[in-house]
Amino acid sequence: PYTVISTVIKNDSEIILVDLRPADTFKDKHVKNSVSIPFSGSEKESKSFVEKVEQIRKGKPVVLLPYSAASTTGEQAYILLDDKGIDTSVMKQGWNELYNLPNMWVPEDKWQSFGMEKWVEFKE
C-alpha cells in the first residue's frame, strides 16, 4: 500500500485509485487524488460501475480501495473489471486499515517522515 499511496498522491500518477466507499464517506476524508466510484457489490450497480471506471481510467491501471480488508466488494469489483480486460488490482488493506493502522503499511524507516496530512484530504 505504501508504494501505491505514494504514487497516487502525486498529480501525475500512472495509477487510478478507485475508492469503493459510499460518496458521503469519501467526501469526509479520502486519499488525495483518488476517485470515488461507490460500489456495494449489488448486481444492479455492476454495469454502471464498470462504465464509470472505463470513463476515468484512460488506459491506466486501476487499484481498488475497499472499506476494509474484510470487505468482499473489492474482489467483486475486481472480477467485473477483469472480465472487461481492465488492468485491475485490489488493495489488501482497505480504507479502515490505511487510515487507522498506518503502522501496518508504512515501512518502519518512513515512520518519522510519514504524516496523515500528506496523503489524506479532509472535508473542509
PDB file of C-alpha atoms in Angstrom:
ATOM      1  CA  PRO A   1       0.000   0.000   0.000  1.00  0.00           C
ATOM      2  CA  TYR A   2       2.810   2.459   0.739  1.00  0.00           C
ATOM      3  CA  THR A   3       4.052   2.361  -2.856  1.00  0.00           C
ATOM      4  CA  VAL A   4       0.557   2.748  -4.306  1.00  0.00           C
ATOM      5  CA  ILE A   5      -0.381   5.614  -1.986  1.00  0.00           C
ATOM      6  CA  SER A   6       2.971   7.345  -2.538  1.00  0.00           C
ATOM      7  CA  THR A   7       2.381   7.144  -6.290  1.00  0.00           C
ATOM      8  CA  VAL A   8      -1.270   8.209  -6.271  1.00  0.00           C
ATOM      9  CA  ILE A   9      -0.786  11.352  -4.200  1.00  0.00           C
ATOM     10  CA  LYS A  10       1.407  12.750  -6.980  1.00  0.00           C
ATOM     11  CA  ASN A  11      -0.635  14.686  -9.549  1.00  0.00           C
ATOM     12  CA  ASP A  12       0.943  12.808 -12.449  1.00  0.00           C
ATOM     13  CA  SER A  13       0.262   9.315 -11.139  1.00  0.00           C
ATOM     14  CA  GLU A  14       0.153   6.447 -13.606  1.00  0.00           C
ATOM     15  CA  ILE A  15      -2.317   4.658 -11.343  1.00  0.00           C
ATOM     16  CA  ILE A  16      -6.009   5.354 -10.799  1.00  0.00           C
ATOM     17  CA  LEU A  17      -7.015   4.636  -7.196  1.00  0.00           C
ATOM     18  CA  VAL A  18     -10.754   3.947  -7.064  1.00  0.00           C
ATOM     19  CA  ASP A  19     -12.307   4.318  -3.620  1.00  0.00           C
ATOM     20  CA  LEU A  20     -15.314   1.990  -3.368  1.00  0.00           C
ATOM     21  CA  ARG A  21     -16.777   3.530  -0.197  1.00  0.00           C
ATOM     22  CA  PRO A  22     -20.066   5.494  -0.265  1.00  0.00           C
ATOM     23  CA  ALA A  23     -19.743   9.019  -1.704  1.00  0.00           C
ATOM     24  CA  ASP A  24     -20.558  10.789   1.571  1.00  0.00           C
ATOM     25  CA  THR A  25     -17.871   8.814   3.406  1.00  0.00           C
ATOM     26  CA  PHE A  26     -15.367   9.604   0.647  1.00  0.00           C
ATOM     27  CA  LYS A  27     -16.281  13.282   0.871  1.00  0.00           C
ATOM     28  CA  ASP A  28     -15.389  13.385   4.588  1.00  0.00           C
ATOM     29  CA  LYS A  29     -11.860  12.071   4.016  1.00  0.00           C
ATOM     30  CA  HIS A  30     -10.045  10.209   1.279  1.00  0.00           C
ATOM     31  CA  VAL A  31      -6.650   9.551  -0.256  1.00  0.00           C
ATOM     32  CA  LYS A  32      -5.505  12.577  -2.237  1.00  0.00           C
ATOM     33  CA  ASN A  33      -6.072  12.225  -5.988  1.00  0.00           C
ATOM     34  CA  SER A  34      -8.204   9.112  -5.561  1.00  0.00           C
ATOM     35  CA  VAL A  35     -11.528   8.802  -7.367  1.00  0.00           C
ATOM     36  CA  SER A  36     -14.844   7.990  -5.752  1.00  0.00           C
ATOM     37  CA  ILE A  37     -16.838   5.315  -7.558  1.00  0.00           C
ATOM     38  CA  PRO A  38     -19.014   3.735  -4.872  1.00  0.00           C
ATOM     39  CA  PHE A  39     -19.664   0.021  -5.182  1.00  0.00           C
ATOM     40  CA  SER A  40     -21.630  -2.056  -2.714  1.00  0.00           C
ATOM     41  CA  GLY A  41     -21.432  -5.291  -4.654  1.00  0.00           C
ATOM     42  CA  SER A  42     -25.006  -5.305  -5.930  1.00  0.00           C
ATOM     43  CA  GLU A  43     -25.615  -6.749  -9.357  1.00  0.00           C
ATOM     44  CA  LYS A  44     -27.872  -3.791 -10.135  1.00  0.00           C
ATOM     45  CA  GLU A  45     -24.975  -1.296  -9.994  1.00  0.00           C
ATOM     46  CA  SER A  46     -22.389  -3.511 -11.735  1.00  0.00           C
ATOM     47  CA  LYS A  47     -22.833  -2.177 -15.288  1.00  0.00           C
ATOM     48  CA  SER A  48     -22.814   1.456 -14.158  1.00  0.00           C
ATOM     49  CA  PHE A  49     -19.702   0.851 -12.042  1.00  0.00           C
ATOM     50  CA  VAL A  50     -17.766  -0.652 -14.952  1.00  0.00           C
ATOM     51  CA  GLU A  51     -18.824   2.202 -17.255  1.00  0.00           C
ATOM     52  CA  LYS A  52     -17.658   4.836 -14.755  1.00  0.00           C
ATOM     53  CA  VAL A  53     -14.273   3.147 -14.351  1.00  0.00           C
ATOM     54  CA  GLU A  54     -13.852   2.890 -18.133  1.00  0.00           C
ATOM     55  CA  GLN A  55     -14.569   6.631 -18.472  1.00  0.00           C
ATOM     56  CA  ILE A  56     -11.899   7.772 -15.999  1.00  0.00           C
ATOM     57  CA  ARG A  57      -9.062   5.297 -16.393  1.00  0.00           C
ATOM     58  CA  LYS A  58      -7.653   6.444 -19.764  1.00  0.00           C
ATOM     59  CA  GLY A  59      -5.605   3.280 -20.201  1.00  0.00           C
ATOM     60  CA  LYS A  60      -4.064   3.463 -16.737  1.00  0.00           C
ATOM     61  CA  PRO A  61      -4.077   0.525 -14.310  1.00  0.00           C
ATOM     62  CA  VAL A  62      -6.826   0.655 -11.687  1.00  0.00           C
ATOM     63  CA  VAL A  63      -6.271  -0.101  -7.997  1.00  0.00           C
ATOM     64  CA  LEU A  64      -9.417  -0.675  -5.951  1.00  0.00           C
ATOM     65  CA  LEU A  65      -9.670   0.530  -2.353  1.00  0.00           C
ATOM     66  CA  PRO A  66     -12.461  -1.214  -0.403  1.00  0.00           C
ATOM     67  CA  TYR A  67     -13.722  -0.121   3.003  1.00  0.00           C
ATOM     68  CA  SER A  68     -11.723  -2.728   4.894  1.00  0.00           C
ATOM     69  CA  ALA A  69      -9.592  -5.826   4.455  1.00  0.00           C
ATOM     70  CA  ALA A  70     -12.609  -7.961   5.420  1.00  0.00           C
ATOM     71  CA  SER A  71     -14.804  -6.402   2.738  1.00  0.00           C
ATOM     72  CA  THR A  72     -15.642  -8.527  -0.305  1.00  0.00           C
ATOM     73  CA  THR A  73     -16.627  -5.615  -2.559  1.00  0.00           C
ATOM     74  CA  GLY A  74     -13.046  -5.196  -3.759  1.00  0.00           C
ATOM     75  CA  GLU A  75     -12.939  -8.741  -5.078  1.00  0.00           C
ATOM     76  CA  GLN A  76     -16.398  -8.404  -6.644  1.00  0.00           C
ATOM     77  CA  ALA A  77     -15.402  -5.170  -8.377  1.00  0.00           C
ATOM     78  CA  TYR A  78     -12.116  -6.746  -9.472  1.00  0.00           C
ATOM     79  CA  ILE A  79     -13.930  -9.625 -11.183  1.00  0.00           C
ATOM     80  CA  LEU A  80     -16.210  -7.207 -13.060  1.00  0.00           C
ATOM     81  CA  LEU A  81     -13.310  -5.104 -14.322  1.00  0.00           C
ATOM     82  CA  ASP A  82     -11.014  -8.048 -15.052  1.00  0.00           C
ATOM     83  CA  ASP A  83     -13.773  -9.646 -17.152  1.00  0.00           C
ATOM     84  CA  LYS A  84     -13.734  -6.459 -19.267  1.00  0.00           C
ATOM     85  CA  GLY A  85      -9.963  -6.696 -19.726  1.00  0.00           C
ATOM     86  CA  ILE A  86      -9.198  -3.722 -17.465  1.00  0.00           C
ATOM     87  CA  ASP A  87      -5.808  -3.889 -15.706  1.00  0.00           C
ATOM     88  CA  THR A  88      -7.036  -4.033 -12.100  1.00  0.00           C
ATOM     89  CA  SER A  89      -5.787  -4.927  -8.642  1.00  0.00           C
ATOM     90  CA  VAL A  90      -7.245  -4.717  -5.139  1.00  0.00           C
ATOM     91  CA  MET A  91      -5.505  -3.271  -2.107  1.00  0.00           C
ATOM     92  CA  LYS A  92      -5.353  -5.919   0.605  1.00  0.00           C
ATOM     93  CA  GLN A  93      -5.699  -3.257   3.278  1.00  0.00           C
ATOM     94  CA  GLY A  94      -8.859  -1.226   2.940  1.00  0.00           C
ATOM     95  CA  TRP A  95      -9.538   2.361   3.952  1.00  0.00           C
ATOM     96  CA  ASN A  96     -10.112   1.320   7.557  1.00  0.00           C
ATOM     97  CA  GLU A  97      -6.624  -0.177   7.880  1.00  0.00           C
ATOM     98  CA  LEU A  98      -4.927   2.580   5.861  1.00  0.00           C
ATOM     99  CA  TYR A  99      -6.388   5.343   7.968  1.00  0.00           C
ATOM    100  CA  ASN A 100      -6.481   3.748  11.411  1.00  0.00           C
ATOM    101  CA  LEU A 101      -3.446   1.454  11.323  1.00  0.00           C
ATOM    102  CA  PRO A 102      -0.670   3.146   9.330  1.00  0.00           C
ATOM    103  CA  ASN A 103       1.982   1.066  11.122  1.00  0.00           C
ATOM    104  CA  MET A 104       0.599  -1.913   9.185  1.00  0.00           C
ATOM    105  CA  TRP A 105       1.582  -0.480   5.826  1.00  0.00           C
ATOM    106  CA  VAL A 106       4.094   2.346   6.287  1.00  0.00           C
ATOM    107  CA  PRO A 107       7.654   0.972   6.286  1.00  0.00           C
ATOM    108  CA  GLU A 108       9.392   1.454   9.614  1.00  0.00           C
ATOM    109  CA  ASP A 109      12.125   3.608   8.091  1.00  0.00           C
ATOM    110  CA  LYS A 110       9.406   6.020   6.832  1.00  0.00           C
ATOM    111  CA  TRP A 111       7.553   6.419  10.164  1.00  0.00           C
ATOM    112  CA  GLN A 112       9.378   9.618  11.119  1.00  0.00           C
ATOM    113  CA  SER A 113       8.578  11.374   7.843  1.00  0.00           C
ATOM    114  CA  PHE A 114       5.078   9.973   7.419  1.00  0.00           C
ATOM    115  CA  GLY A 115       2.202  12.336   8.088  1.00  0.00           C
ATOM    116  CA  MET A 116      -1.511  11.818   7.539  1.00  0.00           C
ATOM    117  CA  GLU A 117      -1.848  15.337   6.109  1.00  0.00           C
ATOM    118  CA  LYS A 118       0.414  14.319   3.209  1.00  0.00           C
ATOM    119  CA  TRP A 119      -1.941  11.711   1.822  1.00  0.00           C
ATOM    120  CA  VAL A 120      -5.464  12.373   3.127  1.00  0.00           C
ATOM    121  CA  GLU A 121      -7.813  15.162   2.113  1.00  0.00           C
ATOM    122  CA  PHE A 122     -10.332  16.079   4.774  1.00  0.00           C
ATOM    123  CA  LYS A 123     -13.741  17.723   4.363  1.00  0.00           C
ATOM    124  CA  GLU A 124     -13.394  21.455   4.901  1.00  0.00           C
TER     125      GLU A 124
END
